CSV table of C-alpha atoms (C1' of nucleotides) in Angstrom, one decimal:
chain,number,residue,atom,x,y,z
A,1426,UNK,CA,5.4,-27.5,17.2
A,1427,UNK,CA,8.4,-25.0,16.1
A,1428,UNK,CA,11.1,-24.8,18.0
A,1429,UNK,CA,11.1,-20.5,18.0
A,1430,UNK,CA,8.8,-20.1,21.0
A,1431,UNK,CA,9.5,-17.6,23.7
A,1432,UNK,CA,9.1,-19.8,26.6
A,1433,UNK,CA,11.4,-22.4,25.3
A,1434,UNK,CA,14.3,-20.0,25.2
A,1435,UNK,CA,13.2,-18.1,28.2
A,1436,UNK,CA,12.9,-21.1,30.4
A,1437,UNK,CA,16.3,-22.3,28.6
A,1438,UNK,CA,18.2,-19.3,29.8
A,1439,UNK,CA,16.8,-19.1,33.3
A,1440,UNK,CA,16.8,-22.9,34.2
A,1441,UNK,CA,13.3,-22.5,35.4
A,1442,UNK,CA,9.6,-22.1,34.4
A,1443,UNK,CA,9.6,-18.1,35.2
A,1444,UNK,CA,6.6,-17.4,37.3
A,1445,UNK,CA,6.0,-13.9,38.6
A,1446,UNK,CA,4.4,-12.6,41.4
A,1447,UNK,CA,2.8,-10.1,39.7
A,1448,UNK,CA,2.9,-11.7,35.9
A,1449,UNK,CA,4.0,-14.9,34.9
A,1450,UNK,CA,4.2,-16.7,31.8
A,1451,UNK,CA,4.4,-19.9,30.7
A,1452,UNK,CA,3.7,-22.4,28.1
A,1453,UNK,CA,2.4,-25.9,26.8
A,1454,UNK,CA,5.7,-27.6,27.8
A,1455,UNK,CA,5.7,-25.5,31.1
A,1456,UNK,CA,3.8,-26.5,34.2
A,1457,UNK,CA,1.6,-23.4,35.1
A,1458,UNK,CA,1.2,-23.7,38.2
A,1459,UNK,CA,1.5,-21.1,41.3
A,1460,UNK,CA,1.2,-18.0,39.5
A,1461,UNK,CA,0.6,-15.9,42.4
A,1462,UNK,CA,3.0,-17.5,44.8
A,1463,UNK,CA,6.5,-17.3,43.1
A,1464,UNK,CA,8.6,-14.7,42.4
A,1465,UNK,CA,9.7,-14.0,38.4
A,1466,UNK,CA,9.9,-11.2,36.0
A,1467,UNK,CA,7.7,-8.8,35.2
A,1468,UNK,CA,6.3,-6.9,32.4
A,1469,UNK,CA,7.2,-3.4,32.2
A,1470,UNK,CA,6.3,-1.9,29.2
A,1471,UNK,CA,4.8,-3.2,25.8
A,1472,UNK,CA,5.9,-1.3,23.2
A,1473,UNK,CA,3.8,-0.8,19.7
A,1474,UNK,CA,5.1,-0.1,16.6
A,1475,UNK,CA,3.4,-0.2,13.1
A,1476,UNK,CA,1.9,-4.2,13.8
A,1477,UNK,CA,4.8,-5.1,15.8
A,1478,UNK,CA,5.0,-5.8,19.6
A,1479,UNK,CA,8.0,-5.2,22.1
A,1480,UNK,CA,7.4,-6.4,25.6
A,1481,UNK,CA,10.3,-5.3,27.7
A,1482,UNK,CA,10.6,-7.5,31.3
A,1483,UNK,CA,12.4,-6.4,34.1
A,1484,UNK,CA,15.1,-8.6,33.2
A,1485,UNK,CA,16.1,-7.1,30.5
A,1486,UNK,CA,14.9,-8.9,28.1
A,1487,UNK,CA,13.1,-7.8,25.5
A,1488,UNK,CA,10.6,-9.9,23.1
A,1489,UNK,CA,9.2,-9.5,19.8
A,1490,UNK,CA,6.1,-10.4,18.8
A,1491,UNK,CA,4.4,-10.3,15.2
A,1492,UNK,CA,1.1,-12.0,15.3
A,1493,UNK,CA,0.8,-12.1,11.5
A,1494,UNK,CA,-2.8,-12.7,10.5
A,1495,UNK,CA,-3.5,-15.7,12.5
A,1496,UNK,CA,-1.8,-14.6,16.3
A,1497,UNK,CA,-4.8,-13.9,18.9
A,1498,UNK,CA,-4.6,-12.6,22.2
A,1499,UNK,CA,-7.2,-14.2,24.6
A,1500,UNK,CA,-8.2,-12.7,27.7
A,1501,UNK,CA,-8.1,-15.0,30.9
A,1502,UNK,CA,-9.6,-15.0,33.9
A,1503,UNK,CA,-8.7,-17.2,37.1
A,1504,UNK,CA,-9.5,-20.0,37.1
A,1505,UNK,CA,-7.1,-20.6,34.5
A,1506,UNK,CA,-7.5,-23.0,32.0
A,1507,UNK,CA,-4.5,-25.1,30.6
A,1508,UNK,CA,-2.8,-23.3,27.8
A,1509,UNK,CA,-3.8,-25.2,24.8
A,1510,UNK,CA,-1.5,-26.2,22.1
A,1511,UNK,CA,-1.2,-22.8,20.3
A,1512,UNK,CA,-0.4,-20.7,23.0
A,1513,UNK,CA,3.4,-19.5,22.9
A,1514,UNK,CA,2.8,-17.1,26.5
A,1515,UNK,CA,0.3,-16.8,28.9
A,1516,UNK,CA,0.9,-13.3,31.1
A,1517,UNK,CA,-1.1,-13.7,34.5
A,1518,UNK,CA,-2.0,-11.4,37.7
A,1519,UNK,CA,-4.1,-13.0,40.4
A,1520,UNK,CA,-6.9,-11.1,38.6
A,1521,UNK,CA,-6.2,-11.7,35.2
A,1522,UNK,CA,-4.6,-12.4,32.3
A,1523,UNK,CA,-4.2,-13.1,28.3
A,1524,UNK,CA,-2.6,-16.1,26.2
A,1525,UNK,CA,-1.2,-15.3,22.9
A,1526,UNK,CA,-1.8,-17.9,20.7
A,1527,UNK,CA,-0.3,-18.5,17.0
A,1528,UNK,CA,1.9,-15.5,16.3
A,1529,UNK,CA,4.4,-15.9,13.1
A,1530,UNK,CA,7.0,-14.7,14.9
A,1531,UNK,CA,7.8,-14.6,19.1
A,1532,UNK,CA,10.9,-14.2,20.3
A,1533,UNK,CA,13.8,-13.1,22.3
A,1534,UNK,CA,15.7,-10.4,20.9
A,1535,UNK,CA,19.0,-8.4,21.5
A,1536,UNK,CA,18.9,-4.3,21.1
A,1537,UNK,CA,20.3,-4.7,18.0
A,1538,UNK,CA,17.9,-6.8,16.8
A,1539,UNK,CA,15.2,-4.5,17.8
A,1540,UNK,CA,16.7,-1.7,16.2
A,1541,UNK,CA,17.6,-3.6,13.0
A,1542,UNK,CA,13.6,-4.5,12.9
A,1543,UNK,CA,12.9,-1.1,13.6
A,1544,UNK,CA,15.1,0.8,10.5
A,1545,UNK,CA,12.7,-1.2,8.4
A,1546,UNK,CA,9.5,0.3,9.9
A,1547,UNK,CA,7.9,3.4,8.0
A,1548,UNK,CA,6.4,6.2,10.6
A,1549,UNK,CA,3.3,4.9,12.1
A,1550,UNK,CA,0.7,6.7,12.8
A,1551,UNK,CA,-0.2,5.9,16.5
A,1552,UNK,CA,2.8,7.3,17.0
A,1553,UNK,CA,3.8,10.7,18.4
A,1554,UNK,CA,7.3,10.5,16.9
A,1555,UNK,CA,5.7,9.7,13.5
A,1556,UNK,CA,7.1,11.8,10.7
A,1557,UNK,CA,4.5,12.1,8.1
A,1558,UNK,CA,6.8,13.9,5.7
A,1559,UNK,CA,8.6,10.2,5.6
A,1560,UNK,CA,5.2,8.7,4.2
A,1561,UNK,CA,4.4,11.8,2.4
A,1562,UNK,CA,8.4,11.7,0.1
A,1563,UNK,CA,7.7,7.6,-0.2
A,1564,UNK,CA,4.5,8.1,-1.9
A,1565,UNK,CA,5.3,10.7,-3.7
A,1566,UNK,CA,8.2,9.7,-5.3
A,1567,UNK,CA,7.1,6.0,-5.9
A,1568,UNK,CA,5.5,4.3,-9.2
A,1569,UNK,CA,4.5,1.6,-7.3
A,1570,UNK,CA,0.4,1.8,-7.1
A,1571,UNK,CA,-0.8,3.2,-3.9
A,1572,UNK,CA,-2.9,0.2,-3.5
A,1573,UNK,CA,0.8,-1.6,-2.8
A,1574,UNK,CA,2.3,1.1,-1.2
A,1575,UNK,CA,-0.4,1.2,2.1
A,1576,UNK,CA,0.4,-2.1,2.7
A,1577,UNK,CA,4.6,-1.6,2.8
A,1578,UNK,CA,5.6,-1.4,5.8
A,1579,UNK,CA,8.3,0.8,5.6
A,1580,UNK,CA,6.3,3.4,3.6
A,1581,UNK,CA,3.7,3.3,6.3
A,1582,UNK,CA,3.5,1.1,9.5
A,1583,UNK,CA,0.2,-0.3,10.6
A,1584,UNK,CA,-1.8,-0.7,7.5
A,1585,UNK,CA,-3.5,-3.8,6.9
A,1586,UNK,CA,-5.5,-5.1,4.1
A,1587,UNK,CA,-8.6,-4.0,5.4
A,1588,UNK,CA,-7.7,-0.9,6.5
A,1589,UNK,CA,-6.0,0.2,2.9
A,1590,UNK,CA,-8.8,-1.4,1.1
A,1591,UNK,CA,-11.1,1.3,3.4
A,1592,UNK,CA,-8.4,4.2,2.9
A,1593,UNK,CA,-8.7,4.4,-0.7
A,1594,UNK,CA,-12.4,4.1,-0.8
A,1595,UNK,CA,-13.2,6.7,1.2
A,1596,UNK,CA,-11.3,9.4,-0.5
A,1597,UNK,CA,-12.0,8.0,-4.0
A,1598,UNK,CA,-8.4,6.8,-5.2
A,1599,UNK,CA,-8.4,4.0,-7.6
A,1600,UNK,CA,-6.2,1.6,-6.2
A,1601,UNK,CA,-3.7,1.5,-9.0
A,1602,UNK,CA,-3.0,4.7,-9.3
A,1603,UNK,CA,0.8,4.9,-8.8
A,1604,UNK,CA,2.2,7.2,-5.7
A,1605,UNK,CA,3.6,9.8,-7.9
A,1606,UNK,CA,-0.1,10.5,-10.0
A,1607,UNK,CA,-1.6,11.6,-6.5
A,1608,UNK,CA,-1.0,15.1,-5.5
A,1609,UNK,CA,-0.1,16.4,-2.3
A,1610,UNK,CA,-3.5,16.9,-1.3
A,1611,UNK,CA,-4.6,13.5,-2.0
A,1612,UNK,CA,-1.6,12.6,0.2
A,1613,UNK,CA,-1.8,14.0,3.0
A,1614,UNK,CA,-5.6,13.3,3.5
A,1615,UNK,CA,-4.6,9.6,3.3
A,1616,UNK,CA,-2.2,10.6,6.0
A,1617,UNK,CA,-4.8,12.3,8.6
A,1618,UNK,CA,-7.7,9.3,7.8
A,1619,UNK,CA,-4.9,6.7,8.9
A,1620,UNK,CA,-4.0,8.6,12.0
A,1621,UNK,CA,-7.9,9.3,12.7
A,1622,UNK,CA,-8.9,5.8,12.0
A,1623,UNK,CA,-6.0,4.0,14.1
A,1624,UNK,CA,-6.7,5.9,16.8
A,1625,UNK,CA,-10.4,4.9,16.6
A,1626,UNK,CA,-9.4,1.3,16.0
A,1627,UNK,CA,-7.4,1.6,19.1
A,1628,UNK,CA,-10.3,3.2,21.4
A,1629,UNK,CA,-12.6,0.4,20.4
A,1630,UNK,CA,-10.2,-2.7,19.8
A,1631,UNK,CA,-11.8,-2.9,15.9
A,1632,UNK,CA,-11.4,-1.9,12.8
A,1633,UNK,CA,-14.0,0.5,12.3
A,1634,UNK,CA,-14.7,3.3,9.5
A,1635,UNK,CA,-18.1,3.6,9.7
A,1636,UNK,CA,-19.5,6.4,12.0
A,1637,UNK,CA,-18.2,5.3,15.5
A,1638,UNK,CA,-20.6,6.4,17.8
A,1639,UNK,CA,-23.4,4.3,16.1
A,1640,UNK,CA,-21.3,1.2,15.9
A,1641,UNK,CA,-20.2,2.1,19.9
A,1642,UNK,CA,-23.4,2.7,20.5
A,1643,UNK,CA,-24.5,-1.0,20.2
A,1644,UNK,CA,-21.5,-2.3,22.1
A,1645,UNK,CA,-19.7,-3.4,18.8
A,1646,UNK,CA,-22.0,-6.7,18.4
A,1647,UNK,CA,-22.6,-4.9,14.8
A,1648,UNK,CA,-21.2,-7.2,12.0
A,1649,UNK,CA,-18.0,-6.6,10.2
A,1650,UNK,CA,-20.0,-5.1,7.1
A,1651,UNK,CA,-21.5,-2.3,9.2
A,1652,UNK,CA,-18.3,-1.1,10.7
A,1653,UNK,CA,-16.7,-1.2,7.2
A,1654,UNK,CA,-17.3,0.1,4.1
A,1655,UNK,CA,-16.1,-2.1,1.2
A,1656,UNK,CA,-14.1,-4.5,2.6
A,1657,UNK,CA,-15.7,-7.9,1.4
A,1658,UNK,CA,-18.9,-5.9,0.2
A,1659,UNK,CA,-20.3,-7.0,-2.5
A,1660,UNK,CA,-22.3,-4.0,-3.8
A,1661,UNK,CA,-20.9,-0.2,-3.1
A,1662,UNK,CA,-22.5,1.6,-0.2
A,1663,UNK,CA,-22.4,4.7,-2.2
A,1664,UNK,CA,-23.5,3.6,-5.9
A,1665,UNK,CA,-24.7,0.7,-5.5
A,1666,UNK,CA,-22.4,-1.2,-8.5
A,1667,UNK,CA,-20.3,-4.3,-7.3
A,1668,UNK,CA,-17.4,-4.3,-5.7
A,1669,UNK,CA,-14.4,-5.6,-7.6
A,1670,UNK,CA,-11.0,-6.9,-6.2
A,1671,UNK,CA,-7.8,-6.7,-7.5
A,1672,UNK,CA,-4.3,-8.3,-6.2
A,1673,UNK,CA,-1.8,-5.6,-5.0
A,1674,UNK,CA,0.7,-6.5,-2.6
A,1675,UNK,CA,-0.1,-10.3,-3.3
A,1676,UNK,CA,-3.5,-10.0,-1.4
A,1677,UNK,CA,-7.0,-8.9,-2.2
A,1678,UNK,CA,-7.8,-5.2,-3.0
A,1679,UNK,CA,-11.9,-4.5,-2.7
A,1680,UNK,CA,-12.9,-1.3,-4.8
A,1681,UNK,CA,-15.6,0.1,-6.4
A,1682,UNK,CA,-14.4,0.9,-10.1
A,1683,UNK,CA,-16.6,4.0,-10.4
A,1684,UNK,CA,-16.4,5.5,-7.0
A,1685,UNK,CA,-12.9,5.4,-7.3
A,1686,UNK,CA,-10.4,7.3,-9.5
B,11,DA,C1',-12.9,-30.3,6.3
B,12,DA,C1',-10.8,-27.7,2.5
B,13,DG,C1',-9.8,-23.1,1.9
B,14,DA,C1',-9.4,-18.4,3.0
B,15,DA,C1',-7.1,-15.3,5.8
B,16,DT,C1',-6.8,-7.9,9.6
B,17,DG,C1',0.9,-10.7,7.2
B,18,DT,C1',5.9,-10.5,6.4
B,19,DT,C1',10.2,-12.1,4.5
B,20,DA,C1',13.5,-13.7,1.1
B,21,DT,C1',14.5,-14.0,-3.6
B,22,DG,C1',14.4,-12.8,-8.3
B,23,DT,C1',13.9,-9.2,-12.0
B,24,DA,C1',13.8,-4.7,-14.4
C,228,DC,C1',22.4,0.1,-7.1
C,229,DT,C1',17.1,0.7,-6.1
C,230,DA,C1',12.3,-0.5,-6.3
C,231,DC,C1',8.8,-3.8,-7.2
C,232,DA,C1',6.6,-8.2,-7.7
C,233,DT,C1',6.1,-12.8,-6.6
C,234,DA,C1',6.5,-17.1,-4.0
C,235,DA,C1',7.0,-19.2,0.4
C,236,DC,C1',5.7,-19.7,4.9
C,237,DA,C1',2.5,-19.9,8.8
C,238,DT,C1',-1.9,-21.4,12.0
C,239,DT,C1',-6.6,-20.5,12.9
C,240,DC,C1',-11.2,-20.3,11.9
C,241,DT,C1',-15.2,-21.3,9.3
DNA sequence: AAGAATGTTATGTA
DNA sequence: CTACATAACATTCT
């Protein structure tokens, strides 16, 4: 196992496995064990910005975490089970809890730090203090393709591969189409759809671009391909030609090559 | 059970 | 210098 996990350092620092009374966490090399009964820190806040987590305990400490495309959070319920090997912290109540499990990156860091991650982060648009005319200048100065630029994080924080792959699709922008060819119009719909979508993604914990309500309506059992509308497709929903991909930003780009221009 | 994957960073190049 | 592109890294799930 690597040697960056949370617990490691936290129970380092404090001497102790820290157990709270109200949330406790633990790990694979920590007993858990009376995670109602003794006192310990607690969770105050968690923090979102763009894909990246703060969760602030009340002893001042802060930590990161980026789960990168393989960290999971897993609900728990009492009784609960032995944290299995993955699992870097478990937060508990007497009623509940979650492990997360396989994040790249989990750890302690100073205000400094924090801020330093932070400068790097492009407005995100969850966020009430988002600046869109920051995304907006990024774009439209750039001759990088769009298809690239969704997925930077300090042009715009919170876009994934699925979601730009959805973006562009919907409005009809080929994916290589550089950030300086679109006009402002093209820009700031891309804008509005992101903070639409997010927050929809946020209300049902998916990734969902389809109409909402029908997916909702059947309690999100729906497959991927019905809450989406390219990503992975193989035909095009709209014209019914294939579905191409194309690398940009070193991953996979899904578009339809005559839907989109 | 090999390979793809809802991602980022450091490093090199134009 | 800035802005991009690419390689490297990481762990889970199928």
């Amino acid at each position: 196992m690597p040697e960056r996990h949370t617990i490691h350092r936290l129970t380092r620092d404090h001497g102790k496995l820290l157990v709270g009374n109200s949330l406790s966490v633990t790990s694979p090399q920590g007993r858990f064990a009376d995670a109602a009964s003794v006192d310990g820190p607690r969770l105050t806040n968690v923090e979102a910005h763009g894909k990246l987590l703060f969760y602030r305990w009340d002893l001042g400490h802060t930590v990161h975490v980026h789960r990168g495309p393989f960290g999971r959070f897993r609900r728990l319920r009492p009784p609960f089970p032995e944290p299995r090997e993955a699992v870097r912290t478990r937060v508990v109540s007497k009623a509940g809890g979650f492990d997360s499990t396989g994040p790249t990156d989990c750890r302690i860091v100073s205000a400094d730090e924090e801020a330093g991650i932070r400068d790097r982060l492009g407005p995100d648009p969850l966020r009430s203090d988002a600046d869109p005319d920051r995304f907006r200048g990024r774009v439209n100065r750039s001759r990088a393709a769009i298809g690239s630029l969704l997925l930077n994080q300090s042009v715009v924080a919170g876009i994934g591969n699925v979601y730009r792959a959805e973006l562009l699709f919907s409005l009809g922008i080929a994916p290589t189409r550089t950030g300086r060819e679109l006009d402002a119009t093209a820009i700031d719909a891309l804008w509005d759809l992101m903070v639409e979508w997010l927050a929809i993604g946020v209300r049902y914990n998916r990734i969902i671009t389809t109409d909402p309500v029908v997916v909702g309506r059947i309690r999100g059992r729906m497959r991927r391909h019905k809450r989406l509308l390219v990503y992975k497709k193989p035909c095009c929903t709209e014209c019914g030609g294939g579905i191409e991909t194309i690398a940009l930003g070193g991953r996979p780009l899904y578009y339809c090559p005559s839907c989109q221009s």
